Structures are given as C-alpha cells and as structure tokens.
Amino acid sequence: NDLKKDSRGALIVLEGLDRCGKTSQSARLLSSLEGLRYSVESWRFPDRTGVGLMISSYLSNQSQLDDHAIHLLFSANRWEKRSLMEAKLMSGTTLIVDRYSYSGVAFSSAKGLDFQWCKVKKKNEVGLLAPDLVFYLDISLEKAAERGGYGGERYEQLEFQKKVAESYKKLTDASWKEKVTYGSPSCFSEIPATVEEKEAAVMSVNEASLIEK
Ligand code: FDM
C-alpha cells in the first residue's frame, strides 16, 4: 500500500512490569500491523549487544555496577540504536519497542535513585526519539508474579516490582504522548510542556488485543 509507505513509521512503545504481557502483545500488534500491510518491526530494550552485553551480565548477577552507571548504560544502549531507529522510521517502518526510556526511569528510581535525576527529559535521554504512542500494560503485582513465577534476573522480585509499579504511576502523568504523528520523528527535547498533562494510554492486559476491536 503506497499511502502507508509514504508516511514515516510510528514509534510505538510498550511499557510495564516484568511478566505484564509485553512480549505477547508486541507479537500480536506486529502480526496485526503486518496483516494491514504495514512495514513493521519488533524491537526491545535493552538490546543485549554492544553496551547491552554489560547490561546483560549485570542483570544476570554476573557483575556489579553502581546504580548510576547501569542507568547510564541503559541510556547508552538506546543511543547506540538511535540512528538506526530514525532511518527505519523515516523509510516508513513502524517500530514496536518493548521498553524504552520510561523503563529507565521506573526501574532506576525504584532502586532509590533520585526520580528527577533519572527523568526522561534529563540530559542523557534528550535527543532520543520520542514515541508517538506509549502503551502501559497494566497488571496487578500478584498476577504478574503468578505467571510462571519470576526468573532469576536481578529485578524480578515482588518487592522490587512493587516499587517499579509506583514509579510507573508517577510517570503516567509525566511525558507520555498518545498521538501518532507523521513527518520527522520528534525528540524528547521537543516535547512541549503541555504534553505532561496528557494521560498515558493505559491498556489492560485482559483486553483481547492492542488494536483489534
Ligand atoms: N530496564 C530496562 C532498566 O532497568 N532500565 C532500562 O532502561 C530498560 C530498558 O531491564 F527488569 C530493566 C527492566 C527489566 C530488565 O528487561 C530487562 P527485559 O524486558 O526483561 O529484557
């Protein structure tokens, strides 16, 4: 479909606690959009290559890092992919991204790092591409924990996830953008202050699918 090719792709971000269903919903959204003949790819952060190798080792408890250092590595991991993301979007490919800067804030602040220091619009994230749409997959802590139990990774513990949920709650009335736009992708620095008042798109995981009615 030529019309769909002429526009740039949309940057769609899925956020939520571990085990909230992001992987399944990404897959459903991917196949729905493919069915509509959009050019679409499914991505995730952290991308466990490049800087991501250090992140992966940290998450699996094979290495220790200062909380600020790992926070910045997660950010660097997004910067490593920025130009490729932009190229894909500009060539008309929609990206469905499992976790982005919001995870950076939610998880690091849950560890006790200052919320303001971590914030999406602080320097280290400013200039990254701003999503056109953010879905927060809302799930209760108990339900998330029930889903096959948490694995062995560093953050997969009920008490910690509880703090992450609280951090996400603070973020939902911060910089989440809902409108799908076309033209050049905007950057975090360009998000007007009024966007802060916009509500995040809260999608219950119990709903059948992200885009099918
Ligand atoms: N995570 C993810 C962060 O702490 N900061 C970030 O910026 C990002 C993108 O990494 F516990 C955390 C969230 C999660 C862990 O994510 C690995 P996946 O989705 O389980 O791979």
Short mmCIF file of C-alpha atoms and ligand atoms in Angstrom, two decimals:
data_model
loop_
_atom_site.label_atom_id
_atom_site.label_comp_id
_atom_site.label_asym_id
_atom_site.label_seq_id
_atom_site.Cartn_x
_atom_site.Cartn_y
_atom_site.Cartn_z
CA ASN A 1 0.00 0.00 0.00
CA ASP A 2 1.69 3.18 -1.26
CA LEU A 3 -0.01 5.54 1.17
CA LYS A 4 1.31 3.60 4.11
CA LYS A 5 4.79 3.68 2.61
CA ASP A 6 4.82 7.45 2.06
CA SER A 7 4.41 8.25 5.74
CA ARG A 8 7.14 7.68 8.21
CA GLY A 9 6.68 4.76 10.55
CA ALA A 10 5.34 5.25 14.04
CA LEU A 11 7.39 4.65 17.15
CA ILE A 12 5.20 2.58 19.44
CA VAL A 13 6.45 1.75 22.92
CA LEU A 14 5.17 -0.89 25.30
CA GLU A 15 5.93 -0.48 28.97
CA GLY A 16 5.04 -2.35 32.12
CA LEU A 17 6.23 -4.60 34.91
CA ASP A 18 8.07 -7.83 34.22
CA ARG A 19 5.56 -10.52 33.15
CA CYS A 20 2.90 -7.97 32.21
CA GLY A 21 2.50 -9.45 28.74
CA LYS A 22 4.61 -7.09 26.66
CA THR A 23 6.12 -9.89 24.62
CA SER A 24 2.75 -11.40 23.66
CA GLN A 25 1.17 -8.02 22.97
CA SER A 26 4.15 -6.95 20.84
CA ALA A 27 3.76 -10.12 18.81
CA ARG A 28 0.01 -9.56 18.36
CA LEU A 29 0.47 -5.95 17.40
CA LEU A 30 3.21 -6.94 14.97
CA SER A 31 1.06 -9.51 13.22
CA SER A 32 -1.98 -7.22 13.17
CA LEU A 33 0.01 -4.43 11.54
CA GLU A 34 1.66 -6.86 9.14
CA GLY A 35 -1.83 -8.05 8.27
CA LEU A 36 -2.68 -4.47 7.36
CA ARG A 37 0.43 -4.48 5.18
CA TYR A 38 2.44 -2.02 7.20
CA SER A 39 6.16 -2.36 7.23
CA VAL A 40 6.77 -3.09 10.89
CA GLU A 41 9.48 -4.45 13.17
CA SER A 42 9.52 -5.57 16.75
CA TRP A 43 12.41 -4.29 18.92
CA ARG A 44 13.30 -4.42 22.57
CA PHE A 45 15.45 -2.60 25.08
CA PRO A 46 17.84 -3.47 26.50
CA ASP A 47 19.25 -4.67 23.22
CA ARG A 48 21.72 -7.22 24.56
CA THR A 49 24.50 -6.49 22.07
CA GLY A 50 27.18 -3.76 22.24
CA VAL A 51 26.84 -1.94 25.56
CA GLY A 52 23.98 -4.37 26.10
CA LEU A 53 26.45 -7.16 26.82
CA MET A 54 27.46 -5.36 30.01
CA ILE A 55 23.82 -4.79 30.86
CA SER A 56 23.01 -8.43 30.33
CA SER A 57 25.85 -9.51 32.60
CA TYR A 58 24.64 -7.08 35.27
CA LEU A 59 21.03 -8.28 35.02
CA SER A 60 22.05 -11.90 35.40
CA ASN A 61 24.06 -11.00 38.52
CA GLN A 62 27.37 -11.83 36.89
CA SER A 63 28.71 -8.35 37.52
CA GLN A 64 28.12 -5.46 39.89
CA LEU A 65 27.75 -1.85 38.83
CA ASP A 66 27.00 1.42 40.53
CA ASP A 67 23.27 2.25 40.15
CA HIS A 68 24.02 5.45 38.24
CA ALA A 69 26.48 3.66 35.96
CA ILE A 70 23.99 0.98 34.95
CA HIS A 71 21.31 3.64 34.46
CA LEU A 72 23.58 5.43 32.00
CA LEU A 73 24.47 2.18 30.25
CA PHE A 74 20.75 1.57 29.61
CA SER A 75 20.62 5.06 28.15
CA ALA A 76 23.76 4.48 26.04
CA ASN A 77 22.12 1.31 24.77
CA ARG A 78 19.28 3.45 23.37
CA TRP A 79 21.73 5.97 21.91
CA GLU A 80 23.58 3.17 20.12
CA LYS A 81 20.37 2.37 18.27
CA ARG A 82 19.13 5.91 17.69
CA SER A 83 20.33 6.42 14.12
CA LEU A 84 19.11 3.02 13.00
CA MET A 85 15.73 3.71 14.60
CA GLU A 86 15.49 7.03 12.83
CA ALA A 87 16.47 5.51 9.49
CA LYS A 88 13.83 2.80 9.87
CA LEU A 89 11.12 5.28 10.84
CA MET A 90 11.98 7.65 8.01
CA SER A 91 11.91 4.82 5.50
CA GLY A 92 8.35 4.04 6.57
CA THR A 93 8.89 1.20 9.00
CA THR A 94 6.89 1.25 12.20
CA LEU A 95 8.78 0.10 15.28
CA ILE A 96 7.10 -1.67 18.16
CA VAL A 97 9.53 -1.30 21.04
CA ASP A 98 9.38 -3.39 24.18
CA ARG A 99 10.68 -1.00 26.91
CA TYR A 100 12.26 2.39 26.37
CA SER A 101 13.32 5.43 28.42
CA TYR A 102 10.37 5.02 30.79
CA SER A 103 11.76 1.69 31.98
CA GLY A 104 14.98 3.57 32.59
CA VAL A 105 13.23 5.92 34.99
CA ALA A 106 10.87 3.40 36.56
CA PHE A 107 13.49 0.79 37.38
CA SER A 108 16.33 3.08 38.42
CA SER A 109 14.14 5.24 40.63
CA ALA A 110 12.68 2.10 42.21
CA LYS A 111 16.21 1.32 43.36
CA GLY A 112 16.32 4.62 45.16
CA LEU A 113 17.95 6.86 42.57
CA ASP A 114 16.52 10.34 42.58
CA PHE A 115 13.45 10.49 40.32
CA GLN A 116 14.41 13.91 38.98
CA TRP A 117 17.90 12.67 38.16
CA CYS A 118 16.52 9.73 36.18
CA LYS A 119 13.76 11.62 34.40
CA VAL A 120 13.19 11.01 30.71
CA LYS A 121 13.74 14.64 29.82
CA LYS A 122 17.04 14.91 31.64
CA LYS A 123 20.13 15.34 29.53
CA ASN A 124 21.08 11.76 28.81
CA GLU A 125 17.74 10.97 27.14
CA VAL A 126 17.15 14.34 25.47
CA GLY A 127 17.62 13.96 21.75
CA LEU A 128 16.48 10.35 21.63
CA LEU A 129 13.39 9.79 19.53
CA ALA A 130 10.14 10.42 21.34
CA PRO A 131 7.48 7.74 20.94
CA ASP A 132 4.30 8.51 19.07
CA LEU A 133 2.38 6.17 21.29
CA VAL A 134 3.08 4.56 24.65
CA PHE A 135 1.07 1.63 25.93
CA TYR A 136 1.32 0.86 29.59
CA LEU A 137 0.24 -2.74 30.16
CA ASP A 138 -1.40 -2.59 33.50
CA ILE A 139 -1.28 -5.77 35.55
CA SER A 140 -1.55 -6.43 39.26
CA LEU A 141 1.65 -7.41 41.01
CA GLU A 142 0.15 -10.66 42.18
CA LYS A 143 -1.00 -11.63 38.73
CA ALA A 144 2.37 -10.81 37.22
CA ALA A 145 4.12 -12.93 39.84
CA GLU A 146 1.74 -15.84 39.21
CA ARG A 147 2.68 -16.01 35.55
CA GLY A 148 5.19 -18.80 35.72
CA GLY A 149 6.96 -17.05 38.57
CA TYR A 150 9.77 -14.60 38.10
CA GLY A 151 13.01 -15.77 36.58
CA GLY A 152 16.43 -15.33 38.09
CA GLU A 153 17.20 -11.83 36.83
CA ARG A 154 18.14 -9.07 39.21
CA TYR A 155 14.89 -7.07 39.15
CA GLU A 156 12.44 -9.97 39.10
CA GLN A 157 11.30 -9.85 42.72
CA LEU A 158 7.87 -8.99 44.02
CA GLU A 159 9.01 -6.32 46.49
CA PHE A 160 11.09 -4.59 43.86
CA GLN A 161 8.37 -4.79 41.20
CA LYS A 162 6.06 -3.10 43.67
CA LYS A 163 8.39 -0.11 43.75
CA VAL A 164 8.66 -0.15 39.97
CA ALA A 165 4.86 -0.03 39.74
CA GLU A 166 4.85 3.05 41.97
CA SER A 167 7.46 4.72 39.79
CA TYR A 168 5.47 3.94 36.65
CA LYS A 169 2.44 5.51 38.32
CA LYS A 170 4.41 8.72 38.74
CA LEU A 171 5.41 8.57 35.10
CA THR A 172 1.97 8.11 33.62
CA ASP A 173 1.16 11.74 34.17
CA ALA A 174 4.57 12.89 33.02
CA SER A 175 5.71 12.87 29.42
CA TRP A 176 3.68 10.13 27.76
CA LYS A 177 2.46 11.01 24.36
CA GLU A 178 -0.54 9.44 22.70
CA LYS A 179 -0.93 10.84 19.26
CA VAL A 180 0.52 9.13 16.23
CA THR A 181 2.20 11.81 14.15
CA TYR A 182 3.79 11.84 10.73
CA GLY A 183 6.69 13.84 9.34
CA SER A 184 10.01 13.72 11.14
CA PRO A 185 10.10 11.92 14.44
CA SER A 186 10.36 14.34 17.30
CA CYS A 187 12.97 14.17 20.01
CA PHE A 188 12.48 14.29 23.74
CA SER A 189 13.76 17.86 23.77
CA GLU A 190 10.88 18.88 21.54
CA ILE A 191 8.06 17.58 23.66
CA PRO A 192 6.09 20.63 24.73
CA ALA A 193 5.37 21.07 28.40
CA THR A 194 1.66 20.60 27.82
CA VAL A 195 2.27 17.00 26.90
CA GLU A 196 2.96 16.44 30.57
CA GLU A 197 -0.73 16.77 31.21
CA LYS A 198 -1.66 14.10 28.72
CA GLU A 199 -2.64 10.81 30.15
CA ALA A 200 -0.75 7.71 29.15
CA ALA A 201 -2.62 5.17 27.11
CA VAL A 202 -3.43 2.60 29.72
CA MET A 203 -4.28 -0.73 28.23
CA SER A 204 -5.42 -3.59 30.36
CA VAL A 205 -3.69 -6.85 29.55
CA ASN A 206 -7.05 -8.54 29.82
CA GLU A 207 -8.21 -6.92 26.64
CA ALA A 208 -8.13 -9.15 23.63
CA SER A 209 -5.53 -7.31 21.62
CA LEU A 210 -3.92 -3.97 21.28
CA ILE A 211 -5.56 -2.97 18.06
CA GLU A 212 -8.26 -5.46 17.17
CA LYS A 213 -11.65 -4.33 18.38
N1 FDM B 1 15.47 -1.99 32.45
C1 FDM B 1 15.21 -1.87 31.14
C2 FDM B 1 16.03 -0.94 33.17
O1 FDM B 1 16.27 -1.06 34.37
N2 FDM B 1 16.31 0.23 32.53
C3 FDM B 1 16.06 0.41 31.21
O2 FDM B 1 16.33 1.50 30.65
C4 FDM B 1 15.49 -0.67 30.48
C5 FDM B 1 15.21 -0.54 29.02
O3 FDM B 1 15.97 -4.29 32.48
F1 FDM B 1 13.96 -5.62 34.53
C6 FDM B 1 15.22 -3.28 33.11
C7 FDM B 1 13.82 -3.78 33.08
C8 FDM B 1 13.97 -5.26 33.21
C9 FDM B 1 15.35 -5.55 32.70
O4 FDM B 1 14.36 -6.17 30.64
C10 FDM B 1 15.42 -6.41 31.48
P1 FDM B 1 13.67 -7.36 29.83
O5 FDM B 1 12.45 -6.71 29.21
O6 FDM B 1 13.33 -8.42 30.86
O7 FDM B 1 14.69 -7.85 28.84
#
